[in-house]
Amino acid sequence: MTHPAEDLAWQGERLDLDAYLERLGYDGDRAPTLGTLRALQRAHVTSIPFENLEIFLGRGIPLGVEAVQDKLVRRRRGGYCFEHTELFAAVLERLGFTFTAFTARVSMGMEKLLPATHALVRVELDGRLWICDVGFGAGPLAPLEFTDGAESEQDGWAYRLERLTGSLGGVAGVQQWALHQRGPRGWLRRHTFAVAPAYRIDYEVGNHFVSTHPRSPFTGRVYAQRYGPYVHHELDGVKFTTTHADGRAEPVETRTLEPGEVPKVLAGVFGIELDAEDESRLVAGVAG
């Protein structure tokens, strides 16, 4: 069966590339090379935060490059994995990279089977493969080479890829992989994914579940993350956590915010500024 080309593409021709690169503060090479890929991933991950505020404020999360770049680029907001990955995929397509999109099952160390609600891409360059995961909110800062056991130290953080076997390996003939992340408590399996192409329509389905289903982790609480070299900020309702990866004795700092502090922390730490009406609705919502 032959599918229309527009169904398989990532709308790179509709992307305002200059505006995206300005949002990242990126003025480097635009050639589809490993150096460009590394620089773009670092700039994207450290510039555009992870957040679910539109869901909490009662609005939907539209996908498609026009909607995503309006929110994440022009309005300088953040988003979650489907938004980040669709935007990054459009950039890769526009710059001439060869890549495949995947979906993943977020586990965070749990063994139970969970729905595929995460998005990432695998890029092919000069016969080598690289995983780019820009939409998790906690790195990686750079692509990971797609080989079993590949491990990467990145400015205090560490990641490892593992090809799964046995009962975790899934259906015969379909590769299953896991991405592990090292935190203050050691290594944690963050998510698993199959080597099976995903398309924009698959992200639409996952996005609908994540943004509307009562069992989604994002429909009942405010959640935001900002990630960078040696530091990760996380806002979960009124709980504000900063994790340091610089080797200090007490790497995790946590405090409980007053509801009225939440918009100020979103603006000052995460770079997310809301108008007065949304601030009021947000404060009332987190206050319960």
Coordinates of C-alpha atoms in Angstrom, one line a residue:
M1 CA 0.0 0.0 0.0
T2 CA 1.3 3.4 -1.0
H3 CA 0.6 6.3 1.4
P4 CA 0.5 10.0 0.3
A5 CA 3.8 11.6 0.9
E6 CA 2.4 14.3 3.1
D7 CA 1.2 11.6 5.6
L8 CA 4.7 10.4 6.0
A9 CA 6.5 13.8 6.2
W10 CA 7.0 16.1 9.1
Q11 CA 5.9 19.4 7.6
G12 CA 9.5 20.8 7.4
E13 CA 8.5 23.1 4.5
R14 CA 6.0 24.9 6.9
L15 CA 8.7 25.6 9.5
D16 CA 10.0 29.1 10.2
L17 CA 13.5 27.8 10.5
D18 CA 15.1 31.2 11.2
A19 CA 12.6 31.9 14.1
Y20 CA 13.3 28.5 15.6
L21 CA 17.1 28.9 15.5
E22 CA 16.7 32.4 17.0
R23 CA 14.6 30.9 19.8
L24 CA 17.5 28.5 20.5
G25 CA 20.2 31.2 20.2
Y26 CA 21.8 29.1 17.5
D27 CA 23.8 30.7 14.8
G28 CA 26.0 27.7 13.8
D29 CA 26.2 25.4 10.8
R30 CA 23.0 24.2 9.1
A31 CA 24.5 21.3 7.2
P32 CA 23.2 17.9 8.1
T33 CA 26.2 16.7 10.0
L34 CA 26.8 15.1 13.4
G35 CA 28.3 18.4 14.7
T36 CA 25.1 20.2 13.7
L37 CA 22.9 17.5 15.2
R38 CA 24.8 17.7 18.5
A39 CA 24.6 21.5 18.7
L40 CA 20.9 21.6 17.8
Q41 CA 19.9 19.0 20.4
R42 CA 21.8 20.8 23.2
A43 CA 20.4 24.1 22.2
H44 CA 16.8 22.8 22.0
V45 CA 16.9 20.8 25.3
T46 CA 18.4 23.8 27.2
S47 CA 16.2 26.5 25.6
I48 CA 12.7 25.2 25.4
P49 CA 11.2 23.8 28.7
F50 CA 8.9 20.9 29.2
E51 CA 5.4 21.9 30.5
N52 CA 1.7 20.8 30.4
L53 CA 0.1 24.1 31.4
E54 CA -2.4 24.2 28.6
I55 CA -4.0 21.0 29.7
F56 CA -4.2 22.2 33.3
L57 CA -5.8 25.4 32.1
G58 CA -8.5 23.5 30.2
R59 CA -7.2 23.9 26.7
G60 CA -6.1 21.3 24.2
I61 CA -2.7 20.5 22.8
P62 CA -2.9 20.8 19.0
L63 CA -0.1 19.2 17.0
G64 CA 1.2 20.1 13.5
V65 CA 4.1 22.3 12.9
E66 CA 2.1 25.6 12.7
A67 CA 0.5 25.1 16.1
V68 CA 3.7 23.8 17.7
Q69 CA 6.0 26.5 16.5
D70 CA 3.4 29.2 17.4
K71 CA 3.5 28.0 21.0
L72 CA 7.1 26.9 21.5
V73 CA 8.8 29.4 19.2
R74 CA 6.7 32.5 18.7
R75 CA 5.0 32.6 22.1
R76 CA 8.2 31.2 23.8
R77 CA 6.3 28.6 25.8
G78 CA 7.3 25.0 26.4
G79 CA 5.6 21.7 25.7
Y80 CA 5.7 18.0 26.2
C81 CA 7.2 15.2 24.2
F82 CA 4.9 15.1 21.2
E83 CA 5.2 18.9 20.7
H84 CA 9.0 18.9 21.1
T85 CA 9.6 15.9 18.9
E86 CA 7.3 17.1 16.1
L87 CA 9.1 20.5 16.1
F88 CA 12.5 18.8 16.1
A89 CA 11.5 16.4 13.4
A90 CA 10.4 19.3 11.2
V91 CA 13.8 20.9 11.8
L92 CA 15.6 17.7 10.9
E93 CA 13.5 17.3 7.7
R94 CA 14.1 20.9 6.7
L95 CA 17.9 20.6 7.1
G96 CA 18.1 17.4 5.2
F97 CA 18.7 14.8 7.9
T98 CA 17.5 11.2 7.4
F99 CA 15.6 10.0 10.5
T100 CA 12.9 7.7 11.8
A101 CA 10.4 8.6 14.5
F102 CA 9.6 6.2 17.3
T103 CA 7.1 6.0 20.2
A104 CA 8.2 4.8 23.7
R105 CA 6.8 3.5 26.9
V106 CA 7.8 5.5 29.9
S107 CA 8.6 3.2 32.8
M108 CA 10.8 5.1 35.3
G109 CA 11.9 1.8 36.7
M110 CA 8.5 0.2 36.9
E111 CA 8.0 -3.3 35.4
K112 CA 4.3 -3.0 34.4
L113 CA 3.4 -2.6 30.7
L114 CA 2.4 1.1 30.1
P115 CA 1.1 2.8 26.9
A116 CA 3.4 4.3 24.3
T117 CA 3.1 7.9 25.3
H118 CA 6.6 9.2 24.6
A119 CA 8.2 10.4 21.3
L120 CA 11.8 10.4 20.1
V121 CA 13.7 10.0 16.8
R122 CA 16.7 8.0 15.4
V123 CA 18.9 9.8 13.0
E124 CA 21.1 8.1 10.4
L125 CA 24.4 9.8 9.5
D126 CA 27.3 8.3 7.5
G127 CA 26.3 4.7 8.3
R128 CA 25.8 5.3 12.0
L129 CA 22.6 5.7 14.0
W130 CA 21.9 8.2 16.8
I131 CA 19.0 8.5 19.2
C132 CA 17.7 12.0 19.8
D133 CA 15.3 12.4 22.7
V134 CA 14.6 16.2 23.0
G135 CA 11.1 16.0 24.6
F136 CA 11.5 14.2 27.9
G137 CA 12.4 17.3 29.9
A138 CA 15.5 15.7 31.5
G139 CA 17.9 15.3 28.5
P140 CA 20.0 13.9 27.1
L141 CA 21.9 17.0 26.1
A142 CA 23.4 15.2 23.1
P143 CA 22.5 12.3 20.7
L144 CA 23.3 8.8 21.9
E145 CA 24.9 6.3 19.4
F146 CA 22.4 3.6 18.8
T147 CA 24.5 0.6 19.9
D148 CA 23.9 -1.9 22.7
G149 CA 25.6 -0.7 25.8
A150 CA 26.4 2.8 24.5
E151 CA 27.0 5.1 27.5
S152 CA 27.4 8.8 27.4
E153 CA 28.6 11.2 30.2
Q154 CA 27.1 14.7 29.6
D155 CA 28.0 17.6 31.9
G156 CA 27.3 15.6 35.1
W157 CA 24.5 13.5 33.7
A158 CA 24.8 10.0 32.2
Y159 CA 22.7 7.8 29.9
R160 CA 22.9 4.3 28.5
L161 CA 21.2 2.4 25.7
E162 CA 20.4 -1.3 26.1
R163 CA 18.9 -3.8 23.6
L164 CA 16.4 -5.9 25.6
T165 CA 16.2 -9.6 25.5
G166 CA 14.0 -12.3 27.1
S167 CA 10.5 -11.4 28.1
L168 CA 11.4 -7.7 27.8
G169 CA 12.5 -8.2 24.2
G170 CA 9.0 -8.3 22.8
V171 CA 7.8 -10.0 19.6
A172 CA 10.3 -12.0 17.6
G173 CA 11.8 -9.9 14.9
V174 CA 11.0 -6.6 16.5
Q175 CA 13.9 -5.0 18.4
Q176 CA 13.2 -3.5 21.8
W177 CA 15.5 -1.0 23.4
A178 CA 15.7 0.8 26.7
L179 CA 17.1 4.2 27.6
H180 CA 18.6 4.4 31.1
Q181 CA 19.5 7.5 33.0
R182 CA 21.8 7.9 36.0
G183 CA 20.5 10.0 38.8
P184 CA 21.4 10.6 42.5
R185 CA 20.0 7.2 43.4
G186 CA 21.8 5.3 40.6
W187 CA 20.7 4.0 37.2
L188 CA 17.0 4.0 36.3
R189 CA 15.4 2.6 33.2
R190 CA 13.6 5.6 31.8
H191 CA 11.7 4.3 28.9
T192 CA 11.6 1.4 26.3
F193 CA 10.9 1.6 22.6
A194 CA 10.5 -0.7 19.6
V195 CA 12.3 -0.2 16.3
A196 CA 9.1 0.5 14.4
P197 CA 8.5 3.7 12.5
A198 CA 5.9 6.2 13.9
Y199 CA 4.2 9.0 12.0
R200 CA 2.4 12.2 12.8
I201 CA -0.9 10.3 13.0
D202 CA 0.5 8.1 15.7
Y203 CA 1.6 11.1 17.7
E204 CA -2.0 12.5 17.3
V205 CA -3.4 9.4 18.9
G206 CA -0.8 9.4 21.8
N207 CA -1.3 13.2 22.3
H208 CA -5.0 12.7 22.6
F209 CA -4.6 10.1 25.4
V210 CA -1.9 12.1 27.2
S211 CA -3.9 15.4 27.1
T212 CA -7.3 14.1 27.9
H213 CA -7.4 10.7 29.7
P214 CA -8.0 10.7 33.4
R215 CA -5.1 8.2 33.9
S216 CA -2.7 10.4 32.1
P217 CA 0.0 11.9 34.5
F218 CA -0.6 15.3 32.9
T219 CA -4.4 15.9 33.2
G220 CA -4.6 16.6 36.9
R221 CA -1.6 18.6 37.9
V222 CA 0.8 21.3 36.8
Y223 CA 4.1 19.9 35.7
A224 CA 7.2 21.6 34.2
Q225 CA 10.9 20.8 33.8
R226 CA 14.0 22.8 32.8
Y227 CA 17.2 21.0 32.1
G228 CA 20.8 22.0 31.6
P229 CA 24.4 21.2 32.3
Y230 CA 24.7 20.0 36.0
V231 CA 21.1 21.2 37.0
H232 CA 17.6 20.0 36.5
H233 CA 14.5 22.0 37.8
E234 CA 11.1 20.3 38.3
L235 CA 7.8 21.7 39.3
D236 CA 5.1 19.2 40.2
G237 CA 2.0 21.0 41.5
V238 CA 3.5 23.2 44.3
K239 CA 6.5 20.9 44.8
F240 CA 9.7 22.6 43.4
T241 CA 12.8 20.3 43.1
T242 CA 16.3 21.2 41.9
T243 CA 18.7 18.3 41.3
H244 CA 22.4 19.0 40.9
A245 CA 24.9 16.8 39.1
D246 CA 28.1 18.6 40.1
G247 CA 29.0 16.1 42.8
R248 CA 27.8 18.0 45.9
A249 CA 27.0 16.1 49.0
E250 CA 23.2 17.0 48.9
P251 CA 22.3 16.9 45.2
V252 CA 18.5 17.3 45.6
E253 CA 16.8 20.4 47.0
T254 CA 13.0 20.4 47.5
R255 CA 10.6 23.0 48.8
T256 CA 6.8 23.5 48.8
L257 CA 5.6 26.7 47.1
E258 CA 2.7 28.8 48.1
P259 CA 0.2 28.8 45.2
G260 CA 0.9 32.4 44.5
E261 CA 4.6 31.7 44.0
V262 CA 4.0 29.2 41.1
P263 CA 3.7 31.8 38.3
K264 CA 6.8 33.6 39.6
V265 CA 8.8 30.3 39.6
L266 CA 7.5 29.4 36.1
A267 CA 8.6 32.8 34.8
G268 CA 11.9 33.1 36.7
V269 CA 13.2 29.5 36.5
F270 CA 11.4 28.0 33.5
G271 CA 11.1 31.0 31.3
I272 CA 7.3 30.5 31.0
E273 CA 5.3 33.8 31.3
L274 CA 1.5 33.7 31.4
D275 CA -0.9 36.6 31.1
A276 CA -2.8 37.8 34.1
E277 CA -5.9 35.8 33.5
D278 CA -4.0 32.5 33.1
E279 CA -1.9 33.3 36.2
S280 CA -5.1 33.7 38.2
R281 CA -6.6 30.5 36.9
L282 CA -3.3 28.6 37.6
V283 CA -3.0 29.9 41.1
A284 CA -6.7 28.9 41.9
G285 CA -6.1 25.5 40.3
V286 CA -3.0 24.6 42.3
A287 CA -4.6 26.0 45.5
G288 CA -7.4 23.4 45.0

